[in-house]
mmCIF file of C-alpha atoms and ligand atoms in Angstrom:
data_model
loop_
_atom_site.group_PDB
_atom_site.id
_atom_site.type_symbol
_atom_site.label_atom_id
_atom_site.label_comp_id
_atom_site.label_asym_id
_atom_site.label_seq_id
_atom_site.Cartn_x
_atom_site.Cartn_y
_atom_site.Cartn_z
ATOM 1 C CA UNK A 1 0.040 -0.227 0.002
ATOM 2 C CA UNK A 2 1.304 3.632 -0.744
ATOM 3 C CA UNK A 3 2.198 5.393 2.468
ATOM 4 C CA UNK A 4 3.730 8.742 3.157
ATOM 5 C CA UNK A 5 6.777 8.316 1.112
ATOM 6 C CA UNK A 6 4.856 7.072 -1.988
ATOM 7 C CA UNK A 7 2.151 9.649 -1.664
ATOM 8 C CA UNK A 8 4.431 12.440 -1.328
ATOM 9 C CA UNK A 9 6.711 11.077 -4.419
ATOM 10 C CA UNK A 10 3.342 10.958 -6.463
ATOM 11 C CA UNK A 11 2.614 14.573 -5.171
ATOM 12 C CA UNK A 12 5.981 16.053 -6.070
ATOM 13 C CA UNK A 13 5.986 14.264 -9.762
ATOM 14 C CA UNK A 14 2.444 15.632 -10.814
ATOM 15 C CA UNK A 15 2.802 19.008 -9.395
ATOM 16 C CA UNK A 16 4.870 20.515 -12.841
ATOM 17 C CA UNK A 17 2.294 18.767 -14.977
ATOM 18 C CA UNK A 18 -0.895 19.712 -13.415
ATOM 19 C CA UNK A 19 -0.972 22.769 -11.483
ATOM 20 C CA UNK A 20 -2.881 25.827 -13.202
ATOM 21 C CA UNK A 21 -4.492 23.321 -15.501
ATOM 22 C CA UNK A 22 -8.149 23.278 -16.135
ATOM 23 C CA UNK A 23 -9.985 19.943 -16.104
ATOM 24 C CA UNK A 24 -11.699 19.133 -19.432
ATOM 25 C CA UNK A 25 -13.660 16.383 -18.029
ATOM 26 C CA UNK A 26 -13.621 13.005 -16.237
ATOM 27 C CA UNK A 27 -14.129 9.866 -17.192
ATOM 28 C CA UNK A 28 -15.064 6.934 -14.831
ATOM 29 C CA UNK A 29 -14.876 3.356 -15.737
ATOM 30 C CA UNK A 30 -15.830 2.186 -12.390
ATOM 31 C CA UNK A 31 -18.260 4.472 -10.591
ATOM 32 C CA UNK A 32 -17.675 2.598 -7.366
ATOM 33 C CA UNK A 33 -14.450 4.591 -6.643
ATOM 34 C CA UNK A 34 -16.606 7.817 -6.173
ATOM 35 C CA UNK A 35 -17.559 8.294 -2.485
ATOM 36 C CA UNK A 36 -20.296 10.395 -1.104
ATOM 37 C CA UNK A 37 -21.607 12.053 -4.681
ATOM 38 C CA UNK A 38 -22.968 10.389 -7.544
ATOM 39 C CA UNK A 39 -20.829 9.343 -10.104
ATOM 40 C CA UNK A 40 -22.411 11.618 -12.448
ATOM 41 C CA UNK A 41 -22.627 14.751 -10.164
ATOM 42 C CA UNK A 42 -18.752 14.032 -9.515
ATOM 43 C CA UNK A 43 -17.872 14.389 -12.916
ATOM 44 C CA UNK A 44 -20.233 17.463 -13.667
ATOM 45 C CA UNK A 45 -18.805 19.317 -10.595
ATOM 46 C CA UNK A 46 -14.941 18.892 -11.614
ATOM 47 C CA UNK A 47 -15.453 19.968 -15.049
ATOM 48 C CA UNK A 48 -14.224 23.459 -16.134
ATOM 49 C CA UNK A 49 -12.325 23.687 -12.733
ATOM 50 C CA UNK A 50 -8.821 24.743 -12.493
ATOM 51 C CA UNK A 51 -6.277 23.002 -10.440
ATOM 52 C CA UNK A 52 -5.032 25.480 -7.966
ATOM 53 C CA UNK A 53 -2.812 23.061 -6.044
ATOM 54 C CA UNK A 54 -1.902 19.715 -4.724
ATOM 55 C CA UNK A 55 -0.786 18.658 -1.565
ATOM 56 C CA UNK A 56 -0.295 15.486 0.578
ATOM 57 C CA UNK A 57 -1.672 15.127 4.079
ATOM 58 C CA UNK A 58 -0.892 11.637 5.669
ATOM 59 C CA UNK A 59 -1.820 8.955 3.142
ATOM 60 C CA UNK A 60 -4.148 11.538 1.242
ATOM 61 C CA UNK A 61 -3.616 13.500 -1.889
ATOM 62 C CA UNK A 62 -5.847 16.862 -1.713
ATOM 63 C CA UNK A 63 -6.152 18.976 -5.150
ATOM 64 C CA UNK A 64 -7.662 22.238 -4.465
ATOM 65 C CA UNK A 65 -10.187 23.392 -7.156
ATOM 66 C CA UNK A 66 -10.715 26.872 -8.683
ATOM 67 C CA UNK A 67 -14.290 26.624 -7.366
ATOM 68 C CA UNK A 68 -13.490 26.568 -3.647
ATOM 69 C CA UNK A 69 -13.526 22.764 -2.929
ATOM 70 C CA UNK A 70 -11.128 19.907 -2.749
ATOM 71 C CA UNK A 71 -10.884 16.614 -4.465
ATOM 72 C CA UNK A 72 -9.464 14.068 -2.027
ATOM 73 C CA UNK A 73 -8.023 10.811 -3.237
ATOM 74 C CA UNK A 74 -6.847 7.932 -1.090
ATOM 75 C CA UNK A 75 -4.707 5.388 -3.161
ATOM 76 C CA UNK A 76 -5.440 2.436 -0.321
ATOM 77 C CA UNK A 77 -3.834 -0.900 -1.392
ATOM 78 C CA UNK A 78 -2.829 -0.989 -4.890
ATOM 79 C CA UNK A 79 -3.826 2.761 -6.656
ATOM 80 C CA UNK A 80 -1.633 4.851 -8.766
ATOM 81 C CA UNK A 81 -1.950 8.279 -10.510
ATOM 82 C CA UNK A 82 -0.068 7.938 -13.997
ATOM 83 C CA UNK A 83 0.314 10.682 -16.383
ATOM 84 C CA UNK A 84 0.126 10.060 -20.013
ATOM 85 C CA UNK A 85 -1.403 11.725 -23.217
ATOM 86 C CA UNK A 86 -5.145 12.126 -23.990
ATOM 87 C CA UNK A 87 -4.399 10.125 -27.405
ATOM 88 C CA UNK A 88 -2.584 7.234 -25.377
ATOM 89 C CA UNK A 89 -4.690 4.262 -24.445
ATOM 90 C CA UNK A 90 -5.571 4.021 -20.659
ATOM 91 C CA UNK A 91 -3.210 1.546 -18.684
ATOM 92 C CA UNK A 92 -4.657 -1.619 -17.599
ATOM 93 C CA UNK A 93 -6.763 -1.411 -14.525
ATOM 94 C CA UNK A 94 -7.692 2.183 -14.946
ATOM 95 C CA UNK A 95 -10.666 3.087 -13.306
ATOM 96 C CA UNK A 96 -10.854 7.018 -14.068
ATOM 97 C CA UNK A 97 -9.138 9.432 -16.136
ATOM 98 C CA UNK A 98 -8.970 13.113 -15.269
ATOM 99 C CA UNK A 99 -8.431 15.054 -18.701
ATOM 100 C CA UNK A 100 -6.403 17.987 -18.514
ATOM 101 C CA UNK A 101 -6.462 21.083 -20.942
ATOM 102 C CA UNK A 102 -2.881 20.679 -21.789
ATOM 103 C CA UNK A 103 -3.247 17.373 -23.623
ATOM 104 C CA UNK A 104 -2.492 15.329 -20.606
ATOM 105 C CA UNK A 105 -4.359 12.706 -18.614
ATOM 106 C CA UNK A 106 -4.199 11.637 -15.231
ATOM 107 C CA UNK A 107 -5.009 7.821 -15.277
ATOM 108 C CA UNK A 108 -6.454 6.546 -11.627
ATOM 109 C CA UNK A 109 -5.076 2.821 -12.095
ATOM 110 C CA UNK A 110 -6.140 0.393 -9.402
ATOM 111 C CA UNK A 111 -6.017 -3.353 -9.607
ATOM 112 C CA UNK A 112 -7.728 -4.125 -6.577
ATOM 113 C CA UNK A 113 -10.138 -1.647 -6.669
ATOM 114 C CA UNK A 114 -10.091 -0.011 -3.190
ATOM 115 C CA UNK A 115 -9.042 3.514 -4.093
ATOM 116 C CA UNK A 116 -11.389 6.224 -3.675
ATOM 117 C CA UNK A 117 -11.950 10.098 -4.636
ATOM 118 C CA UNK A 118 -14.238 12.372 -3.302
ATOM 119 C CA UNK A 119 -15.149 16.110 -3.184
ATOM 120 C CA UNK A 120 -15.003 18.048 -0.137
ATOM 121 C CA UNK A 121 -14.502 21.341 1.488
ATOM 122 C CA UNK A 122 -12.209 23.074 4.001
ATOM 123 C CA UNK A 123 -12.296 21.440 7.375
ATOM 124 C CA UNK A 124 -13.070 18.042 6.044
ATOM 125 C CA UNK A 125 -13.752 15.708 8.877
ATOM 126 C CA UNK A 126 -11.337 12.792 7.476
ATOM 127 C CA UNK A 127 -8.728 14.885 7.031
ATOM 128 C CA UNK A 128 -9.187 16.934 10.368
ATOM 129 C CA UNK A 129 -9.220 13.789 12.338
ATOM 130 C CA UNK A 130 -5.528 12.753 11.026
ATOM 131 C CA UNK A 131 -2.676 12.915 13.376
ATOM 132 C CA UNK A 132 0.288 15.263 12.802
ATOM 133 C CA UNK A 133 2.869 14.830 9.855
ATOM 134 C CA UNK A 134 5.711 13.413 10.818
ATOM 135 C CA UNK A 135 8.011 15.309 8.793
ATOM 136 C CA UNK A 136 6.880 18.670 9.988
ATOM 137 C CA UNK A 137 9.408 20.710 11.962
ATOM 138 C CA UNK A 138 7.144 21.226 14.768
ATOM 139 C CA UNK A 139 6.902 17.071 15.409
ATOM 140 C CA UNK A 140 9.390 16.640 18.369
ATOM 141 C CA UNK A 141 10.231 13.559 20.048
ATOM 142 C CA UNK A 142 8.160 15.184 22.936
ATOM 143 C CA UNK A 143 5.256 15.187 20.676
ATOM 144 C CA UNK A 144 5.907 11.846 19.770
ATOM 145 C CA UNK A 145 5.803 11.062 23.341
ATOM 146 C CA UNK A 146 2.816 12.889 24.073
ATOM 147 C CA UNK A 147 0.809 10.657 21.501
ATOM 148 C CA UNK A 148 1.941 7.562 22.886
ATOM 149 C CA UNK A 149 1.745 7.902 26.586
ATOM 150 C CA UNK A 150 -1.644 6.638 27.282
ATOM 151 C CA UNK A 151 -1.662 3.953 24.380
ATOM 152 C CA UNK A 152 -1.418 0.291 25.631
ATOM 153 C CA UNK A 153 -1.518 -0.751 22.103
ATOM 154 C CA UNK A 154 1.632 -2.338 20.671
ATOM 155 C CA UNK A 155 3.771 0.162 19.547
ATOM 156 C CA UNK A 156 3.107 -1.096 15.854
ATOM 157 C CA UNK A 157 -0.389 -0.905 16.189
ATOM 158 C CA UNK A 158 -0.044 2.954 17.644
ATOM 159 C CA UNK A 159 2.426 3.954 14.762
ATOM 160 C CA UNK A 160 -0.050 2.732 11.789
ATOM 161 C CA UNK A 161 -2.916 4.453 13.499
ATOM 162 C CA UNK A 162 -3.617 7.407 11.362
ATOM 163 C CA UNK A 163 -5.072 9.294 14.511
ATOM 164 C CA UNK A 164 -1.794 9.059 16.017
ATOM 165 C CA UNK A 165 0.710 9.991 13.338
ATOM 166 C CA UNK A 166 -0.531 10.490 9.666
ATOM 167 C CA UNK A 167 0.980 8.731 7.011
ATOM 168 C CA UNK A 168 3.058 5.652 8.440
ATOM 169 C CA UNK A 169 1.855 2.214 7.315
ATOM 170 C CA UNK A 170 2.855 -1.372 7.587
ATOM 171 C CA UNK A 171 6.144 -0.926 5.884
ATOM 172 C CA UNK A 172 7.630 2.209 7.424
ATOM 173 C CA UNK A 173 6.552 1.414 11.030
ATOM 174 C CA UNK A 174 8.241 -2.138 10.630
ATOM 175 C CA UNK A 175 11.531 0.008 9.340
ATOM 176 C CA UNK A 176 11.347 2.791 12.153
ATOM 177 C CA UNK A 177 10.851 -0.073 14.656
ATOM 178 C CA UNK A 178 13.901 -2.110 13.399
ATOM 179 C CA UNK A 179 16.365 1.053 13.176
ATOM 180 C CA UNK A 180 15.281 2.025 16.738
ATOM 181 C CA UNK A 181 15.754 -1.389 18.226
ATOM 182 C CA UNK A 182 12.134 -1.594 19.679
ATOM 183 C CA UNK A 183 10.064 -4.871 19.607
ATOM 184 C CA UNK A 184 6.477 -4.382 17.658
ATOM 185 C CA UNK A 185 4.502 -5.905 20.780
ATOM 186 C CA UNK A 186 5.805 -3.438 23.265
ATOM 187 C CA UNK A 187 2.914 -1.549 24.525
ATOM 188 C CA UNK A 188 3.287 2.049 23.226
ATOM 189 C CA UNK A 189 3.169 3.556 26.695
ATOM 190 C CA UNK A 190 5.885 1.313 28.008
ATOM 191 C CA UNK A 191 8.657 3.084 25.795
ATOM 192 C CA UNK A 192 11.136 4.997 27.899
ATOM 193 C CA UNK A 193 12.684 8.661 26.964
ATOM 194 C CA UNK A 194 15.384 7.155 25.143
ATOM 195 C CA UNK A 195 13.535 4.782 23.285
ATOM 196 C CA UNK A 196 10.901 7.212 22.059
ATOM 197 C CA UNK A 197 14.353 9.628 21.072
ATOM 198 C CA UNK A 198 15.407 6.983 18.901
ATOM 199 C CA UNK A 199 11.969 5.932 17.592
ATOM 200 C CA UNK A 200 11.254 9.963 16.672
ATOM 201 C CA UNK A 201 14.696 9.966 14.560
ATOM 202 C CA UNK A 202 13.980 6.638 12.994
ATOM 203 C CA UNK A 203 10.743 7.323 11.603
ATOM 204 C CA UNK A 204 12.252 10.731 10.270
ATOM 205 C CA UNK A 205 14.912 8.882 8.963
ATOM 206 C CA UNK A 206 13.309 6.016 7.074
ATOM 207 C CA UNK A 207 10.458 8.086 5.767
ATOM 208 C CA UNK A 208 13.107 10.954 4.271
ATOM 209 C CA UNK A 209 15.179 8.241 2.775
ATOM 210 C CA UNK A 210 12.173 6.824 1.081
ATOM 211 C CA UNK A 211 11.218 9.685 -0.303
ATOM 212 C CA UNK A 212 14.537 10.275 -1.318
ATOM 213 C CA UNK A 213 14.373 6.984 -3.443
ATOM 214 C CA UNK A 214 10.829 7.714 -4.635
ATOM 215 C CA UNK A 215 8.898 5.216 -2.694
ATOM 216 C CA UNK A 216 9.004 1.521 -2.287
ATOM 217 C CA UNK A 217 7.606 -0.582 -5.579
ATOM 218 C CA UNK A 218 6.949 -3.697 -3.545
ATOM 219 C CA UNK A 219 3.643 -4.296 -5.155
ATOM 220 C CA UNK A 220 1.619 -2.053 -7.606
ATOM 221 C CA UNK A 221 3.204 1.246 -6.794
ATOM 222 C CA UNK A 222 4.165 3.053 -9.929
ATOM 223 C CA UNK A 223 5.329 6.867 -10.131
ATOM 224 C CA UNK A 224 3.194 9.198 -12.107
ATOM 225 C CA UNK A 225 5.572 8.836 -15.184
ATOM 226 C CA UNK A 226 5.470 5.166 -14.950
ATOM 227 C CA UNK A 227 8.475 4.481 -13.340
ATOM 228 C CA UNK A 228 8.903 2.314 -10.032
ATOM 229 C CA UNK A 229 10.532 3.308 -6.559
ATOM 230 C CA UNK A 230 13.696 2.228 -5.065
ATOM 231 C CA UNK A 231 13.091 2.533 -1.699
ATOM 232 C CA UNK A 232 12.449 -1.053 -1.230
ATOM 233 C CA UNK A 233 15.936 -1.968 -1.844
ATOM 234 C CA UNK A 234 16.966 -0.233 1.547
ATOM 235 C CA UNK A 235 14.335 -2.281 3.580
ATOM 236 C CA UNK A 236 16.097 -4.321 6.408
ATOM 237 C CA UNK A 237 12.691 -6.098 7.793
ATOM 238 C CA UNK A 238 9.972 -5.020 5.749
ATOM 239 C CA UNK A 239 8.703 -7.620 3.109
ATOM 240 C CA UNK A 240 12.039 -9.817 3.986
ATOM 241 C CA UNK A 241 10.125 -12.969 4.774
ATOM 242 C CA UNK A 242 11.993 -15.845 5.660
ATOM 243 C CA UNK A 243 15.243 -13.700 5.567
ATOM 244 C CA UNK A 244 18.101 -13.059 8.108
ATOM 245 C CA UNK A 245 18.649 -10.186 9.924
ATOM 246 C CA UNK A 246 21.283 -7.801 8.033
ATOM 247 C CA UNK A 247 23.169 -7.021 11.330
ATOM 248 C CA UNK A 248 22.936 -10.147 13.393
ATOM 249 C CA UNK A 249 22.283 -12.854 11.184
ATOM 250 C CA UNK A 250 19.203 -14.260 13.333
ATOM 251 C CA UNK A 251 16.245 -15.264 11.024
ATOM 252 C CA UNK A 252 13.706 -12.427 10.891
ATOM 253 C CA UNK A 253 10.289 -13.329 12.456
ATOM 254 C CA UNK A 254 6.729 -12.691 11.709
ATOM 255 C CA UNK A 255 4.023 -11.861 13.687
ATOM 256 C CA UNK A 256 0.286 -10.549 12.824
ATOM 257 C CA UNK A 257 -0.451 -7.340 14.600
ATOM 258 C CA UNK A 258 -3.729 -5.676 13.824
ATOM 259 C CA UNK A 259 -4.119 -7.996 10.644
ATOM 260 C CA UNK A 260 -0.851 -6.670 9.159
ATOM 261 C CA UNK A 261 2.187 -8.914 9.070
ATOM 262 C CA UNK A 262 4.893 -7.322 10.851
ATOM 263 C CA UNK A 263 8.487 -8.346 10.362
ATOM 264 C CA UNK A 264 11.327 -7.804 13.307
ATOM 265 C CA UNK A 265 14.538 -9.531 14.292
ATOM 266 C CA UNK A 266 13.938 -10.822 17.771
ATOM 267 C CA UNK A 267 17.614 -10.196 18.667
ATOM 268 C CA UNK A 268 17.869 -6.537 17.507
ATOM 269 C CA UNK A 269 14.663 -5.568 18.795
ATOM 270 C CA UNK A 270 13.350 -5.758 22.471
HETATM 271 ZN ZN1 LIG B 1 18.950 -8.797 14.385
#
């Protein structure tokens, strides 16, 4: 699933091509990806609007529209936004096409059909419930400590809870916990100050490195130009099922936490 680094990469790489462009129209190949409004109303309301901005919040992409509203996109399990010429054939599994006035299209490709789009206004209730952005200046070790201190849930579960911190999912939670030497089942509230500092540093580091590598293409993630990211080549535990720890050689273990497979080293993480 695309997480913060993947969504950030998509945002960064879409921006030069779409800002200031007018939406000529929207084609839906699968109406089920539009939430809250009918498919017809969704397409009608987007038509003719100019894209004034694009930002990321957590794992959401938020397009600001000239009419004052927002188009909010969540890629969920397998979504990608691909850029292509209007004259080109939509890629396989394209569920929606946003046609722009510069001859480019945004193709919403989504093999598993969990991705969603909806129109919203400022102060959207889903966006406003998200926790802080881990890469923002204001997010310090103290802030992380505050958000974890009353949580008895396993630290892994707390890290992927979007109300605690926005944007971290299964892969980067595993990577950050490994880098910080913390066992994924530790109750969040049991972390001592030194561990919280290590975890805070690890979160920033793994996310920044992954953005630098343009995200991780472990399953169906593609960058807008169709290229893959290379962040997964740096993974030390995530998706390394059946392999040994790169630091100590111990076989990595897998646990299911909140229905997600969690990978960790039983020796390096305690
Ligand atoms: Zn190890």
